[in-house]
PDB file of C-alpha atoms and ligand atoms in Angstrom:
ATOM      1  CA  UNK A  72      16.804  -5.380 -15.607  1.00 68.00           C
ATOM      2  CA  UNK A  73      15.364  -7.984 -12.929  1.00 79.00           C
ATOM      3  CA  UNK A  74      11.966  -8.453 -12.148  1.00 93.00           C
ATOM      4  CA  UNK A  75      10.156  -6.561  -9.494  1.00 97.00           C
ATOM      5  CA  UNK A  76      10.478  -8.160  -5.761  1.00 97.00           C
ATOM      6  CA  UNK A  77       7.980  -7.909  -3.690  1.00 98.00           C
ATOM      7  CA  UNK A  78       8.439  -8.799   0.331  1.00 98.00           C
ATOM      8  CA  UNK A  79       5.478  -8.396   2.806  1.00 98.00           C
ATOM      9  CA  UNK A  80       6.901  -6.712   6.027  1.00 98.00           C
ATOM     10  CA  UNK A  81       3.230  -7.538   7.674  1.00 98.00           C
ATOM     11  CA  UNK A  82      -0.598  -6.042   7.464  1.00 98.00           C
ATOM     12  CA  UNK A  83       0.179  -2.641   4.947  1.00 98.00           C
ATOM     13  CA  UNK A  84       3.953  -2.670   5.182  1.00 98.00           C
ATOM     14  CA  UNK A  85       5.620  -3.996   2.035  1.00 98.00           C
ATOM     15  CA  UNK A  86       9.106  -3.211   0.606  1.00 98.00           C
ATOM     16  CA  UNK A  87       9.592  -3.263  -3.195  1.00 98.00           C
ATOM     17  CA  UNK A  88      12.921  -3.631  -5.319  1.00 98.00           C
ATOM     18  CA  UNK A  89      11.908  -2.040  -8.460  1.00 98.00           C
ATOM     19  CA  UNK A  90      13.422  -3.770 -11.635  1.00 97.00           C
ATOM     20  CA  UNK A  91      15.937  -0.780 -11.640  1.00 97.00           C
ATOM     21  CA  UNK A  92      16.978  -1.731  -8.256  1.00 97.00           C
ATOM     22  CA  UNK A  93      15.364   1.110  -6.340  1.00 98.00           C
ATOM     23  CA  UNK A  94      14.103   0.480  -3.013  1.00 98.00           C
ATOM     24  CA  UNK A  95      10.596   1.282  -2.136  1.00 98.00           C
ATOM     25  CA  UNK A  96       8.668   0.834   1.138  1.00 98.00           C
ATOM     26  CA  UNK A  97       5.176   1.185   1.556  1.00 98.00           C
ATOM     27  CA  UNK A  98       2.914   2.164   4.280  1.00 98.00           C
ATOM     28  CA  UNK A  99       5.998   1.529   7.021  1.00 98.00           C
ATOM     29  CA  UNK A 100       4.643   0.198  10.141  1.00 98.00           C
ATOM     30  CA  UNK A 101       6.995  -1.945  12.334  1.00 95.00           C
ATOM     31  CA  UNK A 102       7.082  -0.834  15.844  1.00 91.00           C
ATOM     32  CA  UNK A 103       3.866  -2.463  17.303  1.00 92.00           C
ATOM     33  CA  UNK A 104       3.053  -4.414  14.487  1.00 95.00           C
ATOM     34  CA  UNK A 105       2.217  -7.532  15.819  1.00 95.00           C
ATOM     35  CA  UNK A 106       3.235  -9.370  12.003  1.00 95.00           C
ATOM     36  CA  UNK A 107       6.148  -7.424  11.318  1.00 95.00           C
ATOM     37  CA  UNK A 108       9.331 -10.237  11.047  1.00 94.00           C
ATOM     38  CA  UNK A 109      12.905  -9.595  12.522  1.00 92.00           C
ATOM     39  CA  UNK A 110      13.745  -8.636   8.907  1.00 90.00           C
ATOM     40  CA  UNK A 111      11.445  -5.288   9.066  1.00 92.00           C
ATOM     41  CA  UNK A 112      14.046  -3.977  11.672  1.00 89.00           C
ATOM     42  CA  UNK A 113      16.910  -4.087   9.296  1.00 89.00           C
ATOM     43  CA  UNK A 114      16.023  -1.994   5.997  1.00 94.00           C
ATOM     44  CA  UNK A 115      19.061   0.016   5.540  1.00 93.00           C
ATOM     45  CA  UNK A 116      18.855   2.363   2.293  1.00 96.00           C
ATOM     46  CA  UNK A 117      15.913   2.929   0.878  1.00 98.00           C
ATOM     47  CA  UNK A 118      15.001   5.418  -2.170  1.00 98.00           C
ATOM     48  CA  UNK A 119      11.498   5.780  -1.788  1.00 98.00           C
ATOM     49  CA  UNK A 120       8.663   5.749   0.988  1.00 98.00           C
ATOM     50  CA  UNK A 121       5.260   5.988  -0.058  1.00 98.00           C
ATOM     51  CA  UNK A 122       2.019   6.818   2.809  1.00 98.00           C
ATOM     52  CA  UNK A 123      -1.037   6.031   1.633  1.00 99.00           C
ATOM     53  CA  UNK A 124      -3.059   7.834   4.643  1.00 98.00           C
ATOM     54  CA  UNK A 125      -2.482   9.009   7.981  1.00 98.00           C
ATOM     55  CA  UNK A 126      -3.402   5.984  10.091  1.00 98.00           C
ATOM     56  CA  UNK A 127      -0.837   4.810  12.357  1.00 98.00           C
ATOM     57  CA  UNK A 128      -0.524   1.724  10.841  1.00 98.00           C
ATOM     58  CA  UNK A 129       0.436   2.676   7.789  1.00 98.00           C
ATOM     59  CA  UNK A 130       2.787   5.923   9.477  1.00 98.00           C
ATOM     60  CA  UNK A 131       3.958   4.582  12.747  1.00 97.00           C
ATOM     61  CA  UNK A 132       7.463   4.207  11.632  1.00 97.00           C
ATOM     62  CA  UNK A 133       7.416   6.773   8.883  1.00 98.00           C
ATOM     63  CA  UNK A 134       9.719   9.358  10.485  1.00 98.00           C
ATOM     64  CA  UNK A 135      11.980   7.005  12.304  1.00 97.00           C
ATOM     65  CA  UNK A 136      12.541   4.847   9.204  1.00 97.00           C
ATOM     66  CA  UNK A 137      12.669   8.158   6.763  1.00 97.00           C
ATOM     67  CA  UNK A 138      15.513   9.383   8.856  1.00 96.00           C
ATOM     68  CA  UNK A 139      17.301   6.418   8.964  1.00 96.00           C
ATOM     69  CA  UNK A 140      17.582   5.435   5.263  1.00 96.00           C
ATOM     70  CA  UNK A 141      17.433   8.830   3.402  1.00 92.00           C
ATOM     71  CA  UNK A 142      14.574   7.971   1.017  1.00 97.00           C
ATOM     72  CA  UNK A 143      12.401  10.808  -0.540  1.00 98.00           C
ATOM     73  CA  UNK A 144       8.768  10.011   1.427  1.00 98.00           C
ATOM     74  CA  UNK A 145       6.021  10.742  -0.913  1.00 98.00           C
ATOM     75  CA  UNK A 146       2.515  11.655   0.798  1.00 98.00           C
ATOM     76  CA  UNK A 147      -0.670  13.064   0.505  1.00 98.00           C
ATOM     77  CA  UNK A 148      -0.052  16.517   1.108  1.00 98.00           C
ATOM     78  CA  UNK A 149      -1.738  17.008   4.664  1.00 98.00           C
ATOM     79  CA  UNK A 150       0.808  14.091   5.874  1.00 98.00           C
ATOM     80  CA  UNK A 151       3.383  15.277   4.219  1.00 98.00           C
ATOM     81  CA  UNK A 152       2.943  18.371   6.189  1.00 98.00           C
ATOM     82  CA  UNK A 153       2.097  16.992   9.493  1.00 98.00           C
ATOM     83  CA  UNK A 154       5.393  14.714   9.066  1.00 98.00           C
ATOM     84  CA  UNK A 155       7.172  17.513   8.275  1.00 98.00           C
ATOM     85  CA  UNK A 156       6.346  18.807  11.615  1.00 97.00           C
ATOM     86  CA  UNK A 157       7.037  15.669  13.290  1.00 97.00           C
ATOM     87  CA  UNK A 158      11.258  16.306  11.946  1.00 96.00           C
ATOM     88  CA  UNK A 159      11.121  13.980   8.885  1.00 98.00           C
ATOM     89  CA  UNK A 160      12.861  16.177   5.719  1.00 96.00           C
ATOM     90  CA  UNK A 161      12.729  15.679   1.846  1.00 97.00           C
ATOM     91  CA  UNK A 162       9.001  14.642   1.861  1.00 98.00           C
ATOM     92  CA  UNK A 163       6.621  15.502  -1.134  1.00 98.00           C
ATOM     93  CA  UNK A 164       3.108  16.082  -0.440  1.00 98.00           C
ATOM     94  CA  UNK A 165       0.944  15.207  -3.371  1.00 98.00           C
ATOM     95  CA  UNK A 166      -3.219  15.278  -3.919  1.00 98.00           C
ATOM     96  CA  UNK A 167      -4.981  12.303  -6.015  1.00 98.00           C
ATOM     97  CA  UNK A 168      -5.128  12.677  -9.559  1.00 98.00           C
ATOM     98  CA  UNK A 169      -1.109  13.933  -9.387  1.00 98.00           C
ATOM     99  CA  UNK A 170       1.521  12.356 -11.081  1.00 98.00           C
ATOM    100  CA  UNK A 171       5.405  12.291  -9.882  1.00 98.00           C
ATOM    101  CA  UNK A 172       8.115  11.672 -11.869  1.00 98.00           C
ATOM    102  CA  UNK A 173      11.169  10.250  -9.597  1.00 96.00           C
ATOM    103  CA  UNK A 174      13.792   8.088  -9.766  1.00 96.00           C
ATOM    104  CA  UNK A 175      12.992   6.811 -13.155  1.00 96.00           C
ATOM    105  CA  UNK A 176       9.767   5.711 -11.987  1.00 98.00           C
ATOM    106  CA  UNK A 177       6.113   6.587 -12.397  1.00 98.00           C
ATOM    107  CA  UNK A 178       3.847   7.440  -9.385  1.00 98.00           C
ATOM    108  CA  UNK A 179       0.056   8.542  -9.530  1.00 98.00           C
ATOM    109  CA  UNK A 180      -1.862   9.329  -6.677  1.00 99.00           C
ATOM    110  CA  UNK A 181      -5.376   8.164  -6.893  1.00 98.00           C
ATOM    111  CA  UNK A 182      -8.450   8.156  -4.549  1.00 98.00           C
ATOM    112  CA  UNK A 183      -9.388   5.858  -1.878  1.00 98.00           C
ATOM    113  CA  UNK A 184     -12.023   5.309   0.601  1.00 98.00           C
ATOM    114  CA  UNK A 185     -11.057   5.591   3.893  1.00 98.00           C
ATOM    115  CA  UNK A 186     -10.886   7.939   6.464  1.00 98.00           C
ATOM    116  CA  UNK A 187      -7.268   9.735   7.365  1.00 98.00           C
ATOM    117  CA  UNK A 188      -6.233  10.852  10.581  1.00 98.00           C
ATOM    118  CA  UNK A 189      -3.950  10.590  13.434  1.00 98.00           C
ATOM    119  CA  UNK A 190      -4.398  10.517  17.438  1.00 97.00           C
ATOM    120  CA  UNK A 191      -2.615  12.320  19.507  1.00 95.00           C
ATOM    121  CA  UNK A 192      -3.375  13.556  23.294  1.00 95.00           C
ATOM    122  CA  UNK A 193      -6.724  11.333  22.769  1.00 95.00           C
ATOM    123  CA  UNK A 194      -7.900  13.845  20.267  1.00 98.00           C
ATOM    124  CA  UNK A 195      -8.203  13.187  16.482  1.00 98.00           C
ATOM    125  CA  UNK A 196      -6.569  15.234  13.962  1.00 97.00           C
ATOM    126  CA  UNK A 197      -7.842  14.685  10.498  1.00 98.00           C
ATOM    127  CA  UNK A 198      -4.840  14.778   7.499  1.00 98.00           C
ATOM    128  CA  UNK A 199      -7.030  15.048   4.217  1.00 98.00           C
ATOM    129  CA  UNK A 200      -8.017  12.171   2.161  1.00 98.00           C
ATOM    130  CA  UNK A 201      -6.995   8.532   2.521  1.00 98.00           C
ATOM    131  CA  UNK A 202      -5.213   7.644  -1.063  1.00 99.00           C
ATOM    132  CA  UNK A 203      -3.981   4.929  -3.091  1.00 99.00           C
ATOM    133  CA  UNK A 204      -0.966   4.444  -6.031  1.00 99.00           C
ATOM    134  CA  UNK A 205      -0.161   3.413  -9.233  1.00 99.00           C
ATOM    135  CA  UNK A 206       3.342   3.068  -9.849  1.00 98.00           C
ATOM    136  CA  UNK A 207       5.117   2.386 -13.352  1.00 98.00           C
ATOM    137  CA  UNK A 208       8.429   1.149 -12.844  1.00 98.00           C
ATOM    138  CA  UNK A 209      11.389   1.116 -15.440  1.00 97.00           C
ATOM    139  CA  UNK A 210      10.343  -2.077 -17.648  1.00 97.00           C
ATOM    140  CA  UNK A 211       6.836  -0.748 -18.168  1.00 97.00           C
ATOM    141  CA  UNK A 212       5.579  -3.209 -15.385  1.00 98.00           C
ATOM    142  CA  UNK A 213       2.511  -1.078 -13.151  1.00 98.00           C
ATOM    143  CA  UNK A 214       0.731  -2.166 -10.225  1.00 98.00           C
ATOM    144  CA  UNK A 215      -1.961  -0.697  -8.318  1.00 99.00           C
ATOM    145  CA  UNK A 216      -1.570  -0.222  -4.308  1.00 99.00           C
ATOM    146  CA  UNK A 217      -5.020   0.595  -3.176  1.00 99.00           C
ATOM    147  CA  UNK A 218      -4.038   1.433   0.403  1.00 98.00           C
ATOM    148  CA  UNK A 219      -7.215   0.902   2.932  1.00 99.00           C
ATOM    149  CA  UNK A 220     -10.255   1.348   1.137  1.00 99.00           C
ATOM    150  CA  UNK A 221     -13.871   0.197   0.832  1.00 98.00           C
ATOM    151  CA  UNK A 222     -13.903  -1.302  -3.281  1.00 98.00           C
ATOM    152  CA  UNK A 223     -15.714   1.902  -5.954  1.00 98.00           C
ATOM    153  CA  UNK A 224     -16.745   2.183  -9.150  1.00 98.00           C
ATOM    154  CA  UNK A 225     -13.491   4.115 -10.383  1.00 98.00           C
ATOM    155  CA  UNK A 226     -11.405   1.924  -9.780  1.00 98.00           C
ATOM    156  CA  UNK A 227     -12.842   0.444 -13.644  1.00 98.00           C
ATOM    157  CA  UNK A 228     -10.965   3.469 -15.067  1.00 98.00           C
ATOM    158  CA  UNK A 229      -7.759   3.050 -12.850  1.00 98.00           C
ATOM    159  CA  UNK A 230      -7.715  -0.237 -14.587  1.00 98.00           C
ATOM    160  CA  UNK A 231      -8.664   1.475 -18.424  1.00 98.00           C
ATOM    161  CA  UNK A 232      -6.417   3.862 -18.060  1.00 98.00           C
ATOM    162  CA  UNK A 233      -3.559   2.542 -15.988  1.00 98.00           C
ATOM    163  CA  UNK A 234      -3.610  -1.238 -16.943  1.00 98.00           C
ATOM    164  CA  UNK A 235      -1.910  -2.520 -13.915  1.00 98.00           C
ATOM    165  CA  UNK A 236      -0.836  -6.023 -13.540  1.00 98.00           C
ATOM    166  CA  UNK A 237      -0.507  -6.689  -9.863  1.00 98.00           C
ATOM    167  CA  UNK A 238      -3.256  -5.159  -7.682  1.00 98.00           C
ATOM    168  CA  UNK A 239      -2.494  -5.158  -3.889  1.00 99.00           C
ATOM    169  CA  UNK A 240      -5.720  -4.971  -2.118  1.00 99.00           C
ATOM    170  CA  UNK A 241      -6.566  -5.176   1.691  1.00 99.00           C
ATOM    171  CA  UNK A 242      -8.553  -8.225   2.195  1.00 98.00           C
ATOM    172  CA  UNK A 243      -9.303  -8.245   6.483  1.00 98.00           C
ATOM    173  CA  UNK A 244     -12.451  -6.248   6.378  1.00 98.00           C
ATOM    174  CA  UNK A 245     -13.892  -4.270   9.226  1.00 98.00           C
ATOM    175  CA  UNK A 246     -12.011  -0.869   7.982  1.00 98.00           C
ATOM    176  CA  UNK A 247     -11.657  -2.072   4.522  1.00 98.00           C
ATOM    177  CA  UNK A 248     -13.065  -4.392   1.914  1.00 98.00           C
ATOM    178  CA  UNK A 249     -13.362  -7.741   2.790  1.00 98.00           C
ATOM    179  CA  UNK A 250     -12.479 -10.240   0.163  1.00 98.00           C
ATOM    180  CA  UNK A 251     -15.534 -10.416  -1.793  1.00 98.00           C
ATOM    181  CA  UNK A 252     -14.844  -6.787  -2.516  1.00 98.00           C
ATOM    182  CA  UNK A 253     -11.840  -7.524  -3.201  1.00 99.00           C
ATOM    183  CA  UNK A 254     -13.178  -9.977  -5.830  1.00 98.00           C
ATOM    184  CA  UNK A 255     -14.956  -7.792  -7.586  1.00 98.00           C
ATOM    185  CA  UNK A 256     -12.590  -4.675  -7.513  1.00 99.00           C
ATOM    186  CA  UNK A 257     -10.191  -7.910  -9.142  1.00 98.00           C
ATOM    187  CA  UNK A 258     -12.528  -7.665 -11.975  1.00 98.00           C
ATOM    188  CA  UNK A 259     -13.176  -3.724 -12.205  1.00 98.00           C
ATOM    189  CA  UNK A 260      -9.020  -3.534 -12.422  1.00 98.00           C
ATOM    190  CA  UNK A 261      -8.625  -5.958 -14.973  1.00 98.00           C
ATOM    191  CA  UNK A 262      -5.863  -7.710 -12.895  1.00 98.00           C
ATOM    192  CA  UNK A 263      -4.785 -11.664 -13.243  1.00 97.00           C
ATOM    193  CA  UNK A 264      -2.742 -10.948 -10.057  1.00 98.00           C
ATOM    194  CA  UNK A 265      -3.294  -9.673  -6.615  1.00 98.00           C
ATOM    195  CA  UNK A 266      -1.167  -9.781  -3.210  1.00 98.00           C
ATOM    196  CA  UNK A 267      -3.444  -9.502  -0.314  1.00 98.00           C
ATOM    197  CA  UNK A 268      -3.062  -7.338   2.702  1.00 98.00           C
ATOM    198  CA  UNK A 269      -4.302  -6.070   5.908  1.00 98.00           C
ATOM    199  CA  UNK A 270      -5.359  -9.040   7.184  1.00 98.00           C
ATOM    200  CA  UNK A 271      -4.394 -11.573  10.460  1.00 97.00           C
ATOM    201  CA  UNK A 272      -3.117  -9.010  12.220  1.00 97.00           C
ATOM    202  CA  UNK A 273      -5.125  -8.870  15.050  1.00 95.00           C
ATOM    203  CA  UNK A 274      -8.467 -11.159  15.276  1.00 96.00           C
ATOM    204  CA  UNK A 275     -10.754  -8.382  14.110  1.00 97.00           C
ATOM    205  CA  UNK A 276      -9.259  -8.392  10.473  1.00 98.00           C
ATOM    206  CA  UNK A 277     -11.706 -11.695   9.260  1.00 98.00           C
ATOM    207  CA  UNK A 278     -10.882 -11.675   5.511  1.00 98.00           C
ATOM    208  CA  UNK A 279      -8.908 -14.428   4.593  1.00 98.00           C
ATOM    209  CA  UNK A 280      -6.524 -15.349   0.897  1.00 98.00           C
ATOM    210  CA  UNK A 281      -8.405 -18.902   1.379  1.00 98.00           C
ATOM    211  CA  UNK A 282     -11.726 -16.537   1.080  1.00 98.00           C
ATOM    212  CA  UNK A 283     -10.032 -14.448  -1.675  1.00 98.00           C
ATOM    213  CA  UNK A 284      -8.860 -17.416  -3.955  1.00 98.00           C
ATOM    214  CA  UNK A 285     -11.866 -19.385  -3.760  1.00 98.00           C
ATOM    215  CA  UNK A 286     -13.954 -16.061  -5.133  1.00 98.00           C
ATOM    216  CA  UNK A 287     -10.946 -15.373  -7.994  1.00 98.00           C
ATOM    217  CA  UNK A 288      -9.208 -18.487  -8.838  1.00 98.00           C
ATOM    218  CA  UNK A 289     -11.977 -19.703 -11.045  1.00 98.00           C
ATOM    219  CA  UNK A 290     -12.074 -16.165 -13.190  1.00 98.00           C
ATOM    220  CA  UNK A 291      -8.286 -16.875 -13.144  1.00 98.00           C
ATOM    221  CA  UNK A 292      -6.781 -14.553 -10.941  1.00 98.00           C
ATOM    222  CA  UNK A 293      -3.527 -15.823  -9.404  1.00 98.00           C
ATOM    223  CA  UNK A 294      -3.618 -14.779  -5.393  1.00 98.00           C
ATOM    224  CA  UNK A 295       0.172 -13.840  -4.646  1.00 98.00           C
ATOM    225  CA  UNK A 296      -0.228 -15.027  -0.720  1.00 98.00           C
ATOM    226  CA  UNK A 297       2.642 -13.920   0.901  1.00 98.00           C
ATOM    227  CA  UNK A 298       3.960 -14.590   4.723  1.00 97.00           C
ATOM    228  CA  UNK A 299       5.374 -12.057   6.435  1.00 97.00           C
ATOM    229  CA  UNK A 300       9.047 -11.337   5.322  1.00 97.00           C
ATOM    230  CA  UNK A 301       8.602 -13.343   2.524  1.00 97.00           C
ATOM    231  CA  UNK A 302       9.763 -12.221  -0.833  1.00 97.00           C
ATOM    232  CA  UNK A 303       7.766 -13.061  -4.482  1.00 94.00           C
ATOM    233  CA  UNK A 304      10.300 -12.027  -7.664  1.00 78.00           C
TER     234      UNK A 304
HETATM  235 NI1  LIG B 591      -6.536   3.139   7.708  1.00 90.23          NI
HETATM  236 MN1  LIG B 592      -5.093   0.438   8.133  1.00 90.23          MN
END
């Protein structure tokens, strides 16, 4: 087995190789996504798509990019069902607190806090809760992708119970935590690594890795700063 590859396809969008070799993508968001590189619009096959919430820019391209590579997408279960109408086939719909076996891998569903919805005609539609994800891949290796959420007290026991290694937290503030939340949800976890995300997209997204490092690289967390359509293995 390899180790797990991690490439940041810009603000929420990452794609994963699992040690396995399965093909994850996260939160897909290319078309309009002012960070997303020329490698975003080349994926191919993918196994998996995971949807954190129902935000556009973390859905955008969920249905288009489902389609296309003939991955299982994995969602919570009021996205799952408004995707569903929207054409997209062989999607789960899951609640936190659910576990899903698939593809040799592990994948929890846990809370987040955020809002979840979608626009369309100028009127909001609300899709259930905004969630996060703990995956165990083959080797035993877990991370923690919190999706977009404000930093809470449970996320203590995702970290006693789930142990991850790698936490990917949104850092840009203004609809999430800002990095000194970030910080501190560093500690709750238990994590010596963390990968960064929703932030520089657009100018309102202030929360820097600069900001993040300075608050975790003295407690000894390593910030994994990636660019976009760069890959950490
Ligand atoms: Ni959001
Ligand atoms: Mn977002």
């Amino acid at each position: 087995m390899s180790k797990l590859s991690i490439t940041w396809l810009g603000h929420a969008t990452f794609l994963l190789q699992s040690p396995g070799g399965k093909k994850i993508l996260l939160d897909p968001w290319v078309t309009g996504n002012p960070a997303s590189p020329e490698s975003a619009k080349t994926l191919g096959a993918l196994d998996l798509i995971l949807i954190t919430h129902g935000h556009s820019d973390h859905t955008a391209d969920a249905v288009a990019i489902g389609r296309a590579s003939g991955a299982q997408t994995v969602a919570p279960y009021e996205v799952a069902v408004w995707l569903g109408s929207k054409g997209l086939k062989n999607v789960t719909g899951m609640n936190p607190g659910g576990t899903l076996q698939a593809l040799g891998l592990s994948i929890t569903m846990v809370p987040a806090v955020h809002s979840s919805s979608v626009e369309e005609d100028g009127k909001i539609i609300y899709l259930g809760v905004a969630t996060g994800y703990v995956i165990t891949f083959e080797n035993g290796l877990t991370i923690y992708f919190a999706g977009d959420t404000s930093i809470f007290g449970d996320m203590r026991l995702i970290g006693e119970m789930y142990h991850p290694q790698i936490a990917f937290l949104p850092i840009g503030d203004l609809y999430t935590m800002g990095p000194e939340q970030a910080a501190k949800a560093c500690e709750l976890l238990g994590v010596k690594q963390v990968v960064p995300m929703h932030y520089g997209t657009f100018p309102a997204l202030t929360g820097t890795p600069a900001r993040l490092r300075e608050l975790v690289e003295p407690k000894g967390v390593e910030v994994l700063e990636l660019k976009p359509g760069e890959t950490a293995a």
